[in-house]
Coordinates of C-alpha atoms in Angstrom, one line a residue:
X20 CA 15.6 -4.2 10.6
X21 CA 14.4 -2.7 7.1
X22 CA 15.1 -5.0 4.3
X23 CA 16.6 -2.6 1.7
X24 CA 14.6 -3.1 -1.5
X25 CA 15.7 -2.0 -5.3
X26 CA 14.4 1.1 -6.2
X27 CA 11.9 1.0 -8.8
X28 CA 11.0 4.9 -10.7
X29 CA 8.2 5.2 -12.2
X30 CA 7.4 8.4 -13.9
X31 CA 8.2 11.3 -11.0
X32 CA 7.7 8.4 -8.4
X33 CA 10.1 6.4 -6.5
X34 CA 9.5 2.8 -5.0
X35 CA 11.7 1.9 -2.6
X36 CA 11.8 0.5 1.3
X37 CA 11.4 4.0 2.6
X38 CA 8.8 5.7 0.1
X39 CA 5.2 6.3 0.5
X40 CA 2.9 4.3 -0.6
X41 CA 2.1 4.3 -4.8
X42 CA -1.8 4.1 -5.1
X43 CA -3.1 2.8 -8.4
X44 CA -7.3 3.0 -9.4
X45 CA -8.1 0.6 -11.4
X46 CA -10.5 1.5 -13.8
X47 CA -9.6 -1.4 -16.5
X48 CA -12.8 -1.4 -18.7
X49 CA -15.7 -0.2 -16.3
X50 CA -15.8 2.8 -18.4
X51 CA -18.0 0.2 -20.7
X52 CA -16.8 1.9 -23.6
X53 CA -17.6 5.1 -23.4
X54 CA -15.2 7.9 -23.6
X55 CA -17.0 10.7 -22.1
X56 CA -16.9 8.2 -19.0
X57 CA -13.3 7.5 -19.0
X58 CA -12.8 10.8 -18.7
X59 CA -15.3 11.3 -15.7
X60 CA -13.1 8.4 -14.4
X61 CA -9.9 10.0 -14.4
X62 CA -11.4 13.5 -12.3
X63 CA -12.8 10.7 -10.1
X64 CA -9.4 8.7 -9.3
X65 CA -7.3 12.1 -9.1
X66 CA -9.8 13.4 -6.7
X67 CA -9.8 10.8 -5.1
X68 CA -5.6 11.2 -4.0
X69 CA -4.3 8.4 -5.7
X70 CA -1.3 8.8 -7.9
X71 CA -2.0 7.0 -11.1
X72 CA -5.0 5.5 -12.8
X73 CA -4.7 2.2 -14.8
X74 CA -6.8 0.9 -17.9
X75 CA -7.1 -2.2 -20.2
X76 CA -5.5 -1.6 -23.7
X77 CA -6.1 -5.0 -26.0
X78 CA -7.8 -5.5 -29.6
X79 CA -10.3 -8.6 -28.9
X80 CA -9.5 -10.1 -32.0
X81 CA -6.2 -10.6 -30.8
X82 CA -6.6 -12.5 -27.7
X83 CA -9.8 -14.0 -27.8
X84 CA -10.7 -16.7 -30.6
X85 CA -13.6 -18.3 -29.8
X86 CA -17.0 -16.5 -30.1
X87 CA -18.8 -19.4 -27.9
X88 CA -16.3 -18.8 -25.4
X89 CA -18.6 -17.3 -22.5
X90 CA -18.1 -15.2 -19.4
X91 CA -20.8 -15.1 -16.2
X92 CA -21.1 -12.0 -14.3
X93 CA -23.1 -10.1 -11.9
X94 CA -24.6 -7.0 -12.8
X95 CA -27.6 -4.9 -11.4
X96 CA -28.7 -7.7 -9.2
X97 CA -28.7 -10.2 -11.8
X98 CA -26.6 -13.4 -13.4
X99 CA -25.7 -12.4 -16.7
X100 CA -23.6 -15.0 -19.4
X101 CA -22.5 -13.5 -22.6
X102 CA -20.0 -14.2 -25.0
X103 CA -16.4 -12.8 -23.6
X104 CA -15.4 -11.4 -27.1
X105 CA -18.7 -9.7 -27.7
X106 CA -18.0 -8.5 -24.0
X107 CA -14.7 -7.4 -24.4
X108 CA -15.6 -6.0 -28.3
X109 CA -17.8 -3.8 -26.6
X110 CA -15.0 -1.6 -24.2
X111 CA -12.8 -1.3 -27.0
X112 CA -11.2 2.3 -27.6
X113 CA -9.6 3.4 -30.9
X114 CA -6.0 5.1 -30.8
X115 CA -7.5 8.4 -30.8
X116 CA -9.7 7.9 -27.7
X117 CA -6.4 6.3 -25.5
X118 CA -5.0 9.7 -27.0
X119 CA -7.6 11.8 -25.3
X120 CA -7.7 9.7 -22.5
X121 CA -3.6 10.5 -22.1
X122 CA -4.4 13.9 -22.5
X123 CA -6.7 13.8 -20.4
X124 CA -4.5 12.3 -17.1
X125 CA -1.6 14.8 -18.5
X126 CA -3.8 17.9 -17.7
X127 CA -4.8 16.4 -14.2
X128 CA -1.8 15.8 -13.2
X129 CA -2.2 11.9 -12.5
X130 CA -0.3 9.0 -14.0
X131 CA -1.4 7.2 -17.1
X132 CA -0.7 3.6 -17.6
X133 CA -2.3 0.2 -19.0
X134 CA -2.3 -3.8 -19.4
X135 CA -1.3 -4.2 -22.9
X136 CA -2.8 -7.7 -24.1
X137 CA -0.2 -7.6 -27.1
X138 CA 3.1 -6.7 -28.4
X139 CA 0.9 -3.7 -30.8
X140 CA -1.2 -2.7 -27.7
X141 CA 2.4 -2.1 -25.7
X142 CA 3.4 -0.1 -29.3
X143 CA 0.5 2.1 -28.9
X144 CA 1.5 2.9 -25.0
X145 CA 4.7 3.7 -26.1
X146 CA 3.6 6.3 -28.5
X147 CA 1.6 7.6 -25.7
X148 CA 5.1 7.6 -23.5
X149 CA 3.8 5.3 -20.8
X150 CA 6.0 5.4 -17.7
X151 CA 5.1 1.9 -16.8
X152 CA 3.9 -1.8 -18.0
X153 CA 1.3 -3.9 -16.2
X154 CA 1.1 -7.8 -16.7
X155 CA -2.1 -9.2 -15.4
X156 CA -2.0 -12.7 -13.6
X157 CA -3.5 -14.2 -16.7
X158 CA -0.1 -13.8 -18.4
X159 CA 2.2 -14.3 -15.4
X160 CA 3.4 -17.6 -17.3
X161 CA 3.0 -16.4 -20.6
X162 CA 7.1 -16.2 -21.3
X163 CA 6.9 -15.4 -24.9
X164 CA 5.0 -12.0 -24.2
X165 CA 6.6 -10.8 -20.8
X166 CA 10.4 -11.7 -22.6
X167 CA 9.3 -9.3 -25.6
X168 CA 7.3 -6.4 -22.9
X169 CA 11.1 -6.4 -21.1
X170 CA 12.8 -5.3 -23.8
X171 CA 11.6 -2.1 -23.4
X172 CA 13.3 -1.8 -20.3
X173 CA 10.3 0.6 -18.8
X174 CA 9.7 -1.0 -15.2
X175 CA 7.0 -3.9 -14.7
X176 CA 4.2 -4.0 -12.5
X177 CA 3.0 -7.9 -12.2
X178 CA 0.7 -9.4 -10.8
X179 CA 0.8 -13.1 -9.4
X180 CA -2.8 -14.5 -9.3
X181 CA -3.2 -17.9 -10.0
X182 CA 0.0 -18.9 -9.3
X183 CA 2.3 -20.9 -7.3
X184 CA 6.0 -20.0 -6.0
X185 CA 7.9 -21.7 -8.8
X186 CA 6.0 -20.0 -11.4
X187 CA 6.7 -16.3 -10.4
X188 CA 10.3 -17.5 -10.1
X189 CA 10.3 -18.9 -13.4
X190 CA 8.7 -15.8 -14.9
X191 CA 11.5 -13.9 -13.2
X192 CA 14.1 -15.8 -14.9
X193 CA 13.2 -13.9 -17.6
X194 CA 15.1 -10.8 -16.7
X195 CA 17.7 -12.9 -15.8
X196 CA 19.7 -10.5 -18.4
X197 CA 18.8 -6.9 -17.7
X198 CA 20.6 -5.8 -14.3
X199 CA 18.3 -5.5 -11.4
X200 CA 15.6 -5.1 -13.8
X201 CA 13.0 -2.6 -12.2
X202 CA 10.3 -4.7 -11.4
X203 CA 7.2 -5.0 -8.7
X204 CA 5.7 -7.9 -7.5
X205 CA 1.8 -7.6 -6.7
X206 CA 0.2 -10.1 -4.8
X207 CA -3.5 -10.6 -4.6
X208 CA -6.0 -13.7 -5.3
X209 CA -8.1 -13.8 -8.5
X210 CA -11.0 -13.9 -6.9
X211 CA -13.7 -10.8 -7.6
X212 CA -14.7 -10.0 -4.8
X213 CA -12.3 -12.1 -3.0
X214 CA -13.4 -13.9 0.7
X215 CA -11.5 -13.2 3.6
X216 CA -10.6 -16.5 4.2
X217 CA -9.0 -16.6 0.1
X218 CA -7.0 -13.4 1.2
X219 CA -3.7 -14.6 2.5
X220 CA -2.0 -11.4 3.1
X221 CA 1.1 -13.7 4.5
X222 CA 1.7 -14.3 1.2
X223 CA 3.7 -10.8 1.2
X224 CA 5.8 -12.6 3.7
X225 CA 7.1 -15.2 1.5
X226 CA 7.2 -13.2 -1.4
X227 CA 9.6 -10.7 0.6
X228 CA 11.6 -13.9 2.0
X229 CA 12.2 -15.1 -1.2
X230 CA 12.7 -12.1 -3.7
X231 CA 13.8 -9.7 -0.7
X232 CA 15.2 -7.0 -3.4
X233 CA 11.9 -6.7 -5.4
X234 CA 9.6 -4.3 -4.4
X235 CA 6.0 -5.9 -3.4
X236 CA 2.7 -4.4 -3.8
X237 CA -0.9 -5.8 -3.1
X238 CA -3.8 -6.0 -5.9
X239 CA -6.9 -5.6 -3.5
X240 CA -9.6 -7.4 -5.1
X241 CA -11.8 -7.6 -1.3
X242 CA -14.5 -5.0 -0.2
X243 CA -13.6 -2.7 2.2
X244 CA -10.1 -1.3 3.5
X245 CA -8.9 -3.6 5.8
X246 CA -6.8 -5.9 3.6
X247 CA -5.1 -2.9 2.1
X248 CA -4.2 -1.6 5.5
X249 CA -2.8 -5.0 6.8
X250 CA -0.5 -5.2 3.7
X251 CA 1.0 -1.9 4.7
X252 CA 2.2 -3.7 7.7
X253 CA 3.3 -6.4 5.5
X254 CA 5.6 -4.5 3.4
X255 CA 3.5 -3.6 0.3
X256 CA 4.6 -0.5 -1.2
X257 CA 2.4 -0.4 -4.2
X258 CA -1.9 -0.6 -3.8
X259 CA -4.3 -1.2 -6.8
X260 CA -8.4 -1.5 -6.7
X261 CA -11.4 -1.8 -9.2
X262 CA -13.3 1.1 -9.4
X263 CA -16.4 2.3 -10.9
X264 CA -18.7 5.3 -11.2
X265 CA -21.7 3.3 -10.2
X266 CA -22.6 0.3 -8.8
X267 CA -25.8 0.1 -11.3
X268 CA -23.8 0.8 -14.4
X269 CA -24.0 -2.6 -16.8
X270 CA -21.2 -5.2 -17.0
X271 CA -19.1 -7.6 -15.0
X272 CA -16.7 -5.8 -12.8
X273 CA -19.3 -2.6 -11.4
X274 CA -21.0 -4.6 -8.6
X275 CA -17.6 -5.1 -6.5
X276 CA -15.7 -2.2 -7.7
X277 CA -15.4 1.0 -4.8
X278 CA -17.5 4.0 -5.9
X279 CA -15.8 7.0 -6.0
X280 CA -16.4 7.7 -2.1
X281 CA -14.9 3.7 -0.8
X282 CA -12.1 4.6 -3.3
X283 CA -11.4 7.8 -1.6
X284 CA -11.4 6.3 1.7
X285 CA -9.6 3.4 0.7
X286 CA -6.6 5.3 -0.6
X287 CA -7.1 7.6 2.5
X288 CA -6.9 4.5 4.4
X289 CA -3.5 3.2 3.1
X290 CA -2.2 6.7 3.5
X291 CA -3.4 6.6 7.4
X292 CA -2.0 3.0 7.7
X293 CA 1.2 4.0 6.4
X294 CA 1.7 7.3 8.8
X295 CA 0.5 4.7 11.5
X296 CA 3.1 2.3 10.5
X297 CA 6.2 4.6 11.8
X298 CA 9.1 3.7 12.5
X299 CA 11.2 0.9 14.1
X300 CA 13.1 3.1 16.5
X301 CA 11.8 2.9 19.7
X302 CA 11.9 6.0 21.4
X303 CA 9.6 8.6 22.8
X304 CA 8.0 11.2 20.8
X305 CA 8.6 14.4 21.3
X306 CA 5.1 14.3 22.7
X307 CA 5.9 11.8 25.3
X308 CA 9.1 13.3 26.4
X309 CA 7.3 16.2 27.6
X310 CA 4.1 14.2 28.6
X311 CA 6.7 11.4 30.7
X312 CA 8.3 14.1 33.5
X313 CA 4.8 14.6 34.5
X314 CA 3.7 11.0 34.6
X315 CA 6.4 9.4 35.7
X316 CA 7.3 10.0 39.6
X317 CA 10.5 11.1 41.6
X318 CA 12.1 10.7 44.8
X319 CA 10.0 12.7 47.1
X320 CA 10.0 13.5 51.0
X321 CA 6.7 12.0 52.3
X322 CA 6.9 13.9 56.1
X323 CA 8.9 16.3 57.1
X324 CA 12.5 15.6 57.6
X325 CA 14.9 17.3 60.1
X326 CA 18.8 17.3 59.4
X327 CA 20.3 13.9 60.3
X328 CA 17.3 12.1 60.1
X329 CA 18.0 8.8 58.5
X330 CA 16.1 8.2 54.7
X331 CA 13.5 5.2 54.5
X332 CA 10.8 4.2 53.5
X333 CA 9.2 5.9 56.4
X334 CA 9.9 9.7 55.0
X335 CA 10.6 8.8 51.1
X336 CA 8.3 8.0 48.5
X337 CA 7.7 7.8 44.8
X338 CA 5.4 10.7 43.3
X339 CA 4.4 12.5 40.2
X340 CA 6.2 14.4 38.4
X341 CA 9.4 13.1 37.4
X342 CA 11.6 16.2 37.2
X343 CA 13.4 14.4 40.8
X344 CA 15.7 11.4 41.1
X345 CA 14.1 8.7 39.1
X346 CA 12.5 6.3 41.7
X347 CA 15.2 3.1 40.8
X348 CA 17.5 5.9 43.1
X349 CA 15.2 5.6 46.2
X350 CA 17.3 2.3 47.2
X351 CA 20.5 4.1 47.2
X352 CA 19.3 6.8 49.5
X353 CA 17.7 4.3 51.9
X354 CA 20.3 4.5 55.1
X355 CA 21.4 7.8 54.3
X356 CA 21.3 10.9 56.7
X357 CA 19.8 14.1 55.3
X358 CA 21.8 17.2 55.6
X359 CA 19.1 19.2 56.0
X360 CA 15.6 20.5 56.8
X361 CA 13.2 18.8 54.3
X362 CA 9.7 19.7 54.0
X363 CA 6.9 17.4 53.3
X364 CA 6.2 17.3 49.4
X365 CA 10.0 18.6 48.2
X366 CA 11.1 16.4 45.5
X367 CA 14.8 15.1 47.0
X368 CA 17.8 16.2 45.1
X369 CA 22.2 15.7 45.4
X370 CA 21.8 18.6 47.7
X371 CA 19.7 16.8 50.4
X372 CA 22.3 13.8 51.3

């Protein structure tokens, strides 16, 4: 049975228990910075048959206070530790380069949203007329912020790193207020890239147990496609993924981030997974209903058989195709006279007894 889940729109998109997967690239801030590669991002992630691309939008100053506060990081083969503000500092955009970069997705056609870090980041996406908010796992408990971000009333995208079953339900006692307040639940592990063994996809099970009206998606932080493809099975609805131009560009997240080609095939993949999936029904395809009269067999004479000849197994037999009596009949006609001349080979029919 489908578990009928609250729709959830999002810009010309619907999420719902029936709807096609909603595939997210993340670029977050592998752009390093530099607008001209934002932009070669967003040709990258439409190309790539996704449906909406997702940034970082945050002033460091606001979130980060600590200069000596440091960050380690892979990148081009080596360890690297620097200063997380100096890191962050570094991807910043002003206003008018998230204004070009809106622009930008408008005249591709693909969605444009962002993790706001701040009440005035969110205010800037709303001048840009986002169709969507993002709350990273870093502030899954941070009640002050999500409170304020719901006011808006523009659907939330969450995801719940880090975090343990009474703290997503406490975080969703937030919207306690607001009406079946359109919200998704992503789950993933913090973990970059994460190891199979640290991906419990089963958490989609208890997520979907416990909040069975909220809409459930899976933040793929693994290599590969395979964990996206399970959580089709398990219900998600809504995919996200790192990705980056090149694995050689400089800074933290390139190195396990899909190039444009795995991010292709990794949305292709979920699209596959999905067609796959099906439905619950069980019942032949139209496919099979012409393939099954010629595999499966009928009530056929296996000899010749004169009129009044008695039916047995001695002179009936089950054979392809099965246009005849279906073979669960050859018991009833056991005992029987024929009234006729049958020839070897003749699939038996009423006519014949």
């Amino acid at each position: 049975m489908v578990i009928k889940i609250n729709s959830v729109k999002i810009g010309q998109y619907t999420i719902n228990s029936f709807s096609e997967p909603f595939i997210i690239a993340e670029a977050g801030i592998n752009h390093n910075g530099n607008i001209d590669k934002a932009i070669e991002m967003i040709h990258v992630a439409k190309k790539s048959g996704v449906n909406a691309i997702k940034f970082f939008t945050y002033k460091t100053s606001e979130f980060i206070l600590d200069k000596n506060l440091e960050h380690t990081y892979f990148s081009k083969g080596k360890k690297i530790t620097e200063s997380m503000k100096d890191m962050f500092e570094r991807c910043e955009f002003s206003k008018e380069e998230w204004l070009t970069i809106k622009k930008k997705c408008d005249d591709e056609k693909i969605l444009f949203f962002s993790t706001p870090e701040n009440r005035s980041d969110l205010d800037l996406l709303l001048e840009l007329d986002v169709k969507v908010i993002k709350i990273g796992s870093d502030d899954l408990v941070n009640i002050p912020l999500i409170k304020d971000f719901s006011t808006t009333g523009l659907p939330i995208i969450m995801s719940c790193g880090m975090s343990n079953l009474d703290e997503i339900n406490e975080t969703l006692q937030c919207f306690n207020e607001f009406t079946n307040y359109p919200i998704i639940l992503m789950s993933t592990t913090s973990e970059y890239p994460t190891k199979s063994e640290d991906v419990n996809l089963l958490k989609l099970k208890t997520l979907s147990k416990t909040f069975p009206n909220i809409p459930l998606g899976y933040s793929d932080h693994t290599q590969g496609n395979l964990a996206a493809s399970i959580a089709v099975g398990l219900g998600a609805k809504v995919f996200e993924k790192h990705f980056t131009l090149s694995h050689d560009f400089p800074g933290p997240d390139h190195w396990f981030s899909a190039d444009p080609n795995e991010l292709k095939n990794w949305s292709d993949s979920i699209k596959m997974s999905h067609i796959m999936l099906g439905s619950e029904t069980i019942q032949p395809t139209k496919k099979e209903i012409t393939e099954k009269e010629k595999a499966r067999r009928s009530v056929v004479a296996i000899k010749n058989i004169l009129q009044g000849d008695i039916f047995s197994e001695k002179n009936l037999g089950l054979r392809r195709p099965g246009y005849g009596l279906p073979p669960k009949m050859i018991f009833e006609l056991f005992g029987k006279k024929s009234k006729k001349e049958i020839m070897k080979g003749k699939l038996i029919d009423s006519d014949d007894f």
